Coordinates of C-alpha atoms in Angstrom, one line a residue:
X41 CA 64.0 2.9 -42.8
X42 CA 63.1 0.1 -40.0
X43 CA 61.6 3.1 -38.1
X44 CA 59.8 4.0 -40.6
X45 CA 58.2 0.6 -40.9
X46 CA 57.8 0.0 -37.1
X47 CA 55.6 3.4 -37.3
X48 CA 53.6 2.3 -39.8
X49 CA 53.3 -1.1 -37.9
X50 CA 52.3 0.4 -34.8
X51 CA 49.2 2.8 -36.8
X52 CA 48.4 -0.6 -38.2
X53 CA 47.9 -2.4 -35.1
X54 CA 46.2 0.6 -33.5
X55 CA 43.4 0.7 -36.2
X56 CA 43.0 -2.8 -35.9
X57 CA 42.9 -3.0 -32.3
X58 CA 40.1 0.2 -32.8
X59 CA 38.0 -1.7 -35.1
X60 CA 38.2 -4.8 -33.0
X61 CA 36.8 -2.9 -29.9
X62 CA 34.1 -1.3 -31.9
X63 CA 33.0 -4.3 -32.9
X64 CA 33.2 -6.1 -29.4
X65 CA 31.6 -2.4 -27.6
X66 CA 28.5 -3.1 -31.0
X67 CA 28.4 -7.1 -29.6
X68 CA 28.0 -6.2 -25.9
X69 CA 24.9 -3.3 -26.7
X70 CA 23.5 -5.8 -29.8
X71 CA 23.4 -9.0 -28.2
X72 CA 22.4 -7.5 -24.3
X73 CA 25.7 -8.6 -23.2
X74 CA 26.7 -5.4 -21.2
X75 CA 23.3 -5.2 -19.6
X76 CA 24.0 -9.1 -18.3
X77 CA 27.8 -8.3 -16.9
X78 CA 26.0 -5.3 -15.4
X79 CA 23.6 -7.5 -14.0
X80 CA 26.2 -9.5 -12.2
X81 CA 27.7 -6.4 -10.5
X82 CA 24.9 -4.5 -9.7
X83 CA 22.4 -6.7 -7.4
X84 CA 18.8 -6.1 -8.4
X85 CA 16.5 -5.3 -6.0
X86 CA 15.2 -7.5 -3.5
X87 CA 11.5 -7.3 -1.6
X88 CA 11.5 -5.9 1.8
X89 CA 8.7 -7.3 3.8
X90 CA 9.7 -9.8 6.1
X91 CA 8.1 -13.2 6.1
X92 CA 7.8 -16.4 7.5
X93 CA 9.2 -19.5 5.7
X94 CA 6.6 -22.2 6.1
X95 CA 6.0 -25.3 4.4
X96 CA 1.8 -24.3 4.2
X97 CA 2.7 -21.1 2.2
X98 CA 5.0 -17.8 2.7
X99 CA 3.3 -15.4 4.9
X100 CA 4.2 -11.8 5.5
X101 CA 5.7 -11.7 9.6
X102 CA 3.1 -10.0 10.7
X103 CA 4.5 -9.4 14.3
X104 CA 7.3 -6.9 11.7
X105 CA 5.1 -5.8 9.0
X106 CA 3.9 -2.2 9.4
X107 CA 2.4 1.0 7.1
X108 CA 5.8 2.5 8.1
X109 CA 8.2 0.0 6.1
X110 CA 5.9 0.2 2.8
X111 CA 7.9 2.6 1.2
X112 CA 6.2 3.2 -2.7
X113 CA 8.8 2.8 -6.2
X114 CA 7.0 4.9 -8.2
X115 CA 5.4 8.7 -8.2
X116 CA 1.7 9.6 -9.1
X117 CA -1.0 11.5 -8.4
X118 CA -4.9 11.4 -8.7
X119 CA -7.7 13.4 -8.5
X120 CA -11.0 12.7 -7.7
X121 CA -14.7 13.1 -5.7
X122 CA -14.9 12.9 -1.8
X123 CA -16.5 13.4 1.1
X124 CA -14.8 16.9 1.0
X125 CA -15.4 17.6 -3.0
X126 CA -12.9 17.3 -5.0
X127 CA -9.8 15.5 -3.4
X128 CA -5.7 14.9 -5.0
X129 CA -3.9 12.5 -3.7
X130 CA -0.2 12.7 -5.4
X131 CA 2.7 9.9 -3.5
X132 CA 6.6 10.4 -4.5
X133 CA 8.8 7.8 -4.9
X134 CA 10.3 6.5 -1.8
X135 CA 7.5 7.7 0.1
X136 CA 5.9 5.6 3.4
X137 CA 2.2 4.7 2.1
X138 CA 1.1 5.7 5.9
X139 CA 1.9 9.5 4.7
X140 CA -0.7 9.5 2.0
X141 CA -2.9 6.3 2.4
X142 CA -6.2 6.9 4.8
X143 CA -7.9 4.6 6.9
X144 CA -10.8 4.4 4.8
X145 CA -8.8 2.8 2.1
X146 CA -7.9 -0.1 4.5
X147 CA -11.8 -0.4 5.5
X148 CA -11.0 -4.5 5.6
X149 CA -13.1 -7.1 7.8
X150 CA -9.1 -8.6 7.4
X151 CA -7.6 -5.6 9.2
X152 CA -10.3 -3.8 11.0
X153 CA -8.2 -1.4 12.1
X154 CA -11.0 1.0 13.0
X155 CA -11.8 -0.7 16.1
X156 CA -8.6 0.2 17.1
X157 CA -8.3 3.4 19.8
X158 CA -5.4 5.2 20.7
X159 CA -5.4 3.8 24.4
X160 CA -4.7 0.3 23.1
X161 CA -2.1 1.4 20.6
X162 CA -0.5 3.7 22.5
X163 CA 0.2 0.6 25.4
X164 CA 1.5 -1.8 23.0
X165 CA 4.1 0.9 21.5
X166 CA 4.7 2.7 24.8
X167 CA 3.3 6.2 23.9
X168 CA 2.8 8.5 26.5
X169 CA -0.7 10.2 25.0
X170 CA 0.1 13.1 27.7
X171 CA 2.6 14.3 25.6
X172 CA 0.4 15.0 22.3
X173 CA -1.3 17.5 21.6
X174 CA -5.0 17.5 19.9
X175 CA -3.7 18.2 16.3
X176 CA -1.7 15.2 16.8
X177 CA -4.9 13.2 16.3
X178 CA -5.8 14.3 12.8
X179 CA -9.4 13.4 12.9
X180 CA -10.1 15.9 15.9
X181 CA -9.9 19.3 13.7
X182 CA -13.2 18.7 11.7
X183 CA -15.4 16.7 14.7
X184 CA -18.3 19.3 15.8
X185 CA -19.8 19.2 19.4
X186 CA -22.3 16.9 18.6
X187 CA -19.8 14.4 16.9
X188 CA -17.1 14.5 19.9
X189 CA -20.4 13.6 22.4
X190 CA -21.1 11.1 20.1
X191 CA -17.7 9.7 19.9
X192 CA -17.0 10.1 23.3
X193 CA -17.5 7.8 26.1
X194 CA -19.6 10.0 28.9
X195 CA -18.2 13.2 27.7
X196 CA -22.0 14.8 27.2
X197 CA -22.4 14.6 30.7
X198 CA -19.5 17.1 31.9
X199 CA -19.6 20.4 32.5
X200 CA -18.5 22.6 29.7
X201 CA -16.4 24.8 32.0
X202 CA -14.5 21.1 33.4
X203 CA -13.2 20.7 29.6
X204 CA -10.7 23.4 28.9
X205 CA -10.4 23.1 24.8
X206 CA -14.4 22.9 24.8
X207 CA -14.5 25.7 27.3
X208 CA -12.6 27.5 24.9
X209 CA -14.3 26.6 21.6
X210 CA -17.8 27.1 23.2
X211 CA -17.0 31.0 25.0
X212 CA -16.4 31.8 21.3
X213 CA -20.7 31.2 20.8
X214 CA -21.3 33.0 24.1
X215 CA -21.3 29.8 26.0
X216 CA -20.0 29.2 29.2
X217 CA -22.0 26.7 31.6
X218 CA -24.2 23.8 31.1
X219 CA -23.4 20.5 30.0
X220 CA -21.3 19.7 26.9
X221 CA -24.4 17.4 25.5
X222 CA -27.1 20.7 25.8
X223 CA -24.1 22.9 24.4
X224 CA -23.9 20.9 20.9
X225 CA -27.4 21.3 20.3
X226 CA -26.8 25.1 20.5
X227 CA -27.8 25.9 16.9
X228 CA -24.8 28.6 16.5
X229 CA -22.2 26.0 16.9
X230 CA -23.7 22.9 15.7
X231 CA -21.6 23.1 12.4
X232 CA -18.6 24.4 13.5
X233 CA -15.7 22.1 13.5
X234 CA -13.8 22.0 16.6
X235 CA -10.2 22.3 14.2
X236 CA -12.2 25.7 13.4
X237 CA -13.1 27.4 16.5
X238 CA -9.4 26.9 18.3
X239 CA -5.8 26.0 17.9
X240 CA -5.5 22.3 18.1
X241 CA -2.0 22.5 19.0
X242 CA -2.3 24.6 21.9
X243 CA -3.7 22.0 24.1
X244 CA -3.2 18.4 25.2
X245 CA -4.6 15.3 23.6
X246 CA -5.6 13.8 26.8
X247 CA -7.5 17.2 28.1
X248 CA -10.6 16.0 26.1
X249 CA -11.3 13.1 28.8
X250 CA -11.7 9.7 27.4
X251 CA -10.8 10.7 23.8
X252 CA -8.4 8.1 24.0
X253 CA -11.1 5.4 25.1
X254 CA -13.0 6.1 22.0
X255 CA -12.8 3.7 18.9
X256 CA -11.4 5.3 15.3
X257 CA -14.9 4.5 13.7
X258 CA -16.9 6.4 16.6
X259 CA -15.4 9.6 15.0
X260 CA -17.1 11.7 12.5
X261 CA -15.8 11.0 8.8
X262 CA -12.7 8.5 10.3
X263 CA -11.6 7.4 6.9
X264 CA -10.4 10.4 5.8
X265 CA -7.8 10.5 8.4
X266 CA -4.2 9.4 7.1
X267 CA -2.4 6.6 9.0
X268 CA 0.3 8.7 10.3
X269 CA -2.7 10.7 11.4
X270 CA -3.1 8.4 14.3
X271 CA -0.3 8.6 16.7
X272 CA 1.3 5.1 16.6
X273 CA -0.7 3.4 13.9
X274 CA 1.8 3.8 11.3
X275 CA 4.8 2.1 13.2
X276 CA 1.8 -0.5 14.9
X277 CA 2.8 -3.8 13.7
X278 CA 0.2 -5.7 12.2
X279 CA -0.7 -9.0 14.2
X280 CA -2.5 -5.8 16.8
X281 CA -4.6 -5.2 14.2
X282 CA -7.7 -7.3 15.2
X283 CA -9.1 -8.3 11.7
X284 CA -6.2 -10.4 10.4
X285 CA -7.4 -13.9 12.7
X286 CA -10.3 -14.0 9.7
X287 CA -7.3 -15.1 6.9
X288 CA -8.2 -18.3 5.3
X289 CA -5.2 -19.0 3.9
X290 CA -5.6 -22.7 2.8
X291 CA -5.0 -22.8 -1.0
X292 CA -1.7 -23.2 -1.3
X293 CA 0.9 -24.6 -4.5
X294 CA 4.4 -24.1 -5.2
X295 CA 6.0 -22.0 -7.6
X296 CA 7.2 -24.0 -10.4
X297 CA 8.7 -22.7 -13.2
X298 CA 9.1 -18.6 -13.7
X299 CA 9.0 -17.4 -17.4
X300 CA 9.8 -14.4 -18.9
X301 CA 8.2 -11.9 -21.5
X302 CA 8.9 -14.6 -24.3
X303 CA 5.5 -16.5 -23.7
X304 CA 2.2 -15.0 -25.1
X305 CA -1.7 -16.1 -25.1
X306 CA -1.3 -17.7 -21.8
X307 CA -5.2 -19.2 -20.9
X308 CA -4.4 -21.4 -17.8
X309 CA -4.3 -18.1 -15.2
X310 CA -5.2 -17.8 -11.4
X311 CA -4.5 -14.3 -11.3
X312 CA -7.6 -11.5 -12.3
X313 CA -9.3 -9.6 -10.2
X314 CA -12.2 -9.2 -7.7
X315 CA -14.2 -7.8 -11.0
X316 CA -13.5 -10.0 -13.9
X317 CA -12.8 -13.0 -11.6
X318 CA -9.1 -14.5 -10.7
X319 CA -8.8 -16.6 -14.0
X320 CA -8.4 -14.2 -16.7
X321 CA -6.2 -15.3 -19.3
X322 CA -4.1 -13.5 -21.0
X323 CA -4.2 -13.2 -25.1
X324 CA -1.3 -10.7 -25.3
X325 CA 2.5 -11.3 -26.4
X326 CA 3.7 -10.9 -23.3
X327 CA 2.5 -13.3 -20.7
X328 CA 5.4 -13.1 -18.4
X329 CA 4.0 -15.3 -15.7
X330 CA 5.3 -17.9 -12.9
X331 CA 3.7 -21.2 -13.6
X332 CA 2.3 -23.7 -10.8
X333 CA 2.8 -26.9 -9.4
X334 CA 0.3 -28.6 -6.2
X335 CA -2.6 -30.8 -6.4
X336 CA -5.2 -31.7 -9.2
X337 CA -5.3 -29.1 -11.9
X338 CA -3.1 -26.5 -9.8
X339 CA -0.1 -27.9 -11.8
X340 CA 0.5 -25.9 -14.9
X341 CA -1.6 -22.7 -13.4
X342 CA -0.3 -19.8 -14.4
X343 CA 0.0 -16.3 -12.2
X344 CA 0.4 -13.7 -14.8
X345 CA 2.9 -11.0 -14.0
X346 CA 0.6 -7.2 -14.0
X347 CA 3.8 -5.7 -15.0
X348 CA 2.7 -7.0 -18.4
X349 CA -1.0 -7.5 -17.9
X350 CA -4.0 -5.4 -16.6
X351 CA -7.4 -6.1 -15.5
X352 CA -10.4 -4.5 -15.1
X353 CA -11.1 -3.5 -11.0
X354 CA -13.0 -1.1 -8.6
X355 CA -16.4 -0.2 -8.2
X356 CA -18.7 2.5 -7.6
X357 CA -18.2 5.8 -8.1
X358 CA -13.7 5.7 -8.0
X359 CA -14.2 2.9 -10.5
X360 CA -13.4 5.7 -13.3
X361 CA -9.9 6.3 -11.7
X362 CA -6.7 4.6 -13.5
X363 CA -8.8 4.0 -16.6
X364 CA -10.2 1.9 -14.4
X365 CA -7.0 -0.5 -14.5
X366 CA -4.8 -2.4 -12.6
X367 CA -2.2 -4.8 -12.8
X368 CA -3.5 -8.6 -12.8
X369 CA -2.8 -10.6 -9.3
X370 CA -4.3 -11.9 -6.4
X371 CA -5.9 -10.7 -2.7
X372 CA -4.5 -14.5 -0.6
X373 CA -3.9 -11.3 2.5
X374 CA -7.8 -10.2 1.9
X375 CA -8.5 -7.0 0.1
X376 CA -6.5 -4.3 2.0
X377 CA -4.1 -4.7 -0.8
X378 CA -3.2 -6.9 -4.2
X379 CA -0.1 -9.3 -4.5
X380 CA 0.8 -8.6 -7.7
X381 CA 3.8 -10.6 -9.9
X382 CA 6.7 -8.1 -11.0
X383 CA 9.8 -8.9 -11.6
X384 CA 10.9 -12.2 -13.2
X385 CA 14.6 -14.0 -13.1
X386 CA 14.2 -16.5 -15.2
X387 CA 18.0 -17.4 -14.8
X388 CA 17.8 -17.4 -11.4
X389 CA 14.4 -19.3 -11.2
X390 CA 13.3 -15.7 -8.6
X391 CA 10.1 -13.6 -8.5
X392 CA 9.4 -10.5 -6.9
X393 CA 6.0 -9.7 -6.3
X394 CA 4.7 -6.3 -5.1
X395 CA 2.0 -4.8 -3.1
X396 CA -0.7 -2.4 -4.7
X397 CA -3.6 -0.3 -2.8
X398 CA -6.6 1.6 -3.7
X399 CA -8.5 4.8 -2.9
X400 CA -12.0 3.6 -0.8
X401 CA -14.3 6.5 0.0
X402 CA -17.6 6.4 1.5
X403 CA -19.1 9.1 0.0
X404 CA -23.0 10.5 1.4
X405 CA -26.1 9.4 -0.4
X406 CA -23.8 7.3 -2.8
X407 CA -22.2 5.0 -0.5
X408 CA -18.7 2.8 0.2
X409 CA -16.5 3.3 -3.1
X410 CA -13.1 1.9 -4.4
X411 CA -10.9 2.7 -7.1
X412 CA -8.9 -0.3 -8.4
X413 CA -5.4 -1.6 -7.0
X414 CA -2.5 0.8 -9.0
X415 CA -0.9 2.5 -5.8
X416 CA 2.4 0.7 -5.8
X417 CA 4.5 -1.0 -6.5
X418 CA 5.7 -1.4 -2.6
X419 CA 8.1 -4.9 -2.6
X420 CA 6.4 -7.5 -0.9
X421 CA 7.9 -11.0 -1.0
X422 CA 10.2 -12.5 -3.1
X423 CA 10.0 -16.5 -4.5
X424 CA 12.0 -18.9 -5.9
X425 CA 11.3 -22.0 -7.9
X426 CA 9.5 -24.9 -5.6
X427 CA 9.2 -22.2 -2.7
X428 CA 5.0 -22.8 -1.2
X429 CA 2.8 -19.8 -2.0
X430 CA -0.1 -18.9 -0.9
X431 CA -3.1 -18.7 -3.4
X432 CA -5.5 -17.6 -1.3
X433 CA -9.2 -17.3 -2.2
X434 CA -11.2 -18.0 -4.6
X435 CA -9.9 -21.4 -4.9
X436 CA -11.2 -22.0 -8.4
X437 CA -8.9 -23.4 -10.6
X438 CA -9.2 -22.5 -15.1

């Protein structure tokens, strides 16, 4: 008889202690407390471009920051008109922007990278140029004649016969003496890219003399060449790059208070976009956004996070691509990319912002065209409350 009872004591407490952890399993999905103990163990994900702590603003660390470190969270893929037609460009998820970005999309007075030549890069990372081979150098395969003598310093006055791949290329039009200058005004090779006529990778980089001398921009069609497609610009850290000493980086506030997807019809902003301007309020119900403190009217500002919030952007002919969206921010590093607002701890009082990029094409008889900033995100730098951040210009204020 008592085991008997003790049984049914024991089924008793084992469908009460069932119920109970339904309920408490129901509580922890209902009320987002599993999501906030998972929060604790996992850690979320910080930014990873270096920067310096300074009391006039955070700045990316230039003398660390490079193409090679700007790895992309998030796939895509885009077609759309270039200087070759029709052109894709599709980026996977953990991808290095340098493997897909071109130098024409970072056609910046701020960087100026095209100034750049492969002499001076290759001294500053230690490169021995003898080593690569022509198809190293992207750009090479589709220079003619007459763009290489035009890119060239002094090389229209050699000998064809003295330059081995341009010996090579040229014998192929019946062409073996002269100089390389009367050879590309041969009307059977005038067209006929280099890439074309020979194997790129059976000769040396170096045995077309001076190549390295010769600025990117000299070349024929340079911004279609990626940035991995010059050896050593993707790992080149960016205080070489010539343009950045043109930063105005003045405007400067602190972040005050960051705030959640809660707040809507936020009309105080200082993020936009180089189309509709960098105070475009937001009339939404989300408005996650990380207010402002500094001088005069600063206080109160709000930086709208484009997680939430997009904004016109481009212009020209790629202004079509994206629906011709992207995520509301600012350009305070110039317009080779957008700091956008992304993630927002409110508990925590931290904000990750992320880098964004855009396709730029100079396409003939239309001209210099961008799409707007939705390449990304790539982490850039991470604030907390009363940290100084640069702003930037425009300096105007809502």
């Amino acid at each position: 008889m008592k085991s008997k009872f003790n049984n049914n004591l024991d089924s008793r407490y084992l469908i009460l202690f069932g119920l109970l952890g339904t309920l408490f399993i129901h509580s922890f999905i209902k009320y987002g407390l599993l999501n906030q103990i998972i929060g604790l163990i996992i850690p979320k994900a910080s930014a990873q471009v270096p920067f310096i702590d300074s009391p006039n603003g955070f700045t990316p660390d230039w003398s660390r920051l490079k193409f090679s470190d700007m790895i992309i969270s998030e796939d895509g893929s885009v077609t759309y008109p270039g200087t070759r037609g029709t052109e894709t460009r599709t980026w996977r998820a953990g991808q290095s922007i340098a493997e897909f970005m071109e130098i024409g999309d970072f056609e910046t007075p701020e960087l100026d990278i095209e100034s750049l030549n492969l002499s001076t890069i290759a001294q500053v990372q230690g490169l021995n140029l003898n080593r690569l081979k022509l198809s190293d150098f992207e750009l090479t395969k589709w220079q003619t004649l007459s763009n290489l003598v035009t890119a060239v310093p002094a090389l229209g006055n050699r000998n064809v016969s003295t330059v081995v791949p341009i010996r090579d290329f040229a014998r192929r039009f019946g062409i073996n003496s002269g100089t390389i200058a009367n050879a590309s005004r041969n009307s059977r090779l005038r067209n006929v890219q280099l890439g074309r006529g020979i194997n790129l990778r059976n000769y040396a980089l170096t045995s077309i003399p001076n190549i390295q001398n010769a600025s990117i921009n000299r070349f024929a069609n340079w911004q279609d060449s990626k940035i991995i497609g010059v050896p050593g610009l993707s790992t080149l850290t960016w205080d070489n790059l010539p343009g950045l000493r043109s930063l105005d980086l003045s405007f400067v506030a602190k972040v005050d208070l960051p705030l959640r997807d809660i707040e809507a019809n936020r009309t105080r902003s200082i993020s936009g976009s180089y189309q509709e301007g960098f105070n475009v309020p937001c009339l939404q119900n989300n408005c996650a956004h990380m207010e402002m403190s500094g001088l005069g009217k600063t206080t109160g500002t709000q930086w709208i996070s484009g997680k939430y919030q997009k904004v016109n952007g481009g212009f020209g002919l790629l202004k079509a691509l994206n629906g011709g969206k992207e995520p509301t921010g600012r350009n305070p590093f110039g317009s080779s990319f957008k700091q956008v607002v992304w993630n927002i701890y409110e508990g925590s009082g931290e904000v990750e912002t992320a880098m964004f990029f855009r396709i730029c094409k100079t396409i003939p008889f239309i001209g210099r065209t961008c799409s707007p900033y939705f390449i990304g995100p790539v982490p850039f730098i991470e604030y907390r409350e009363k940290d100084p951040i640069v702003l930037g210009k425009p300096n105007s204020l809502p």
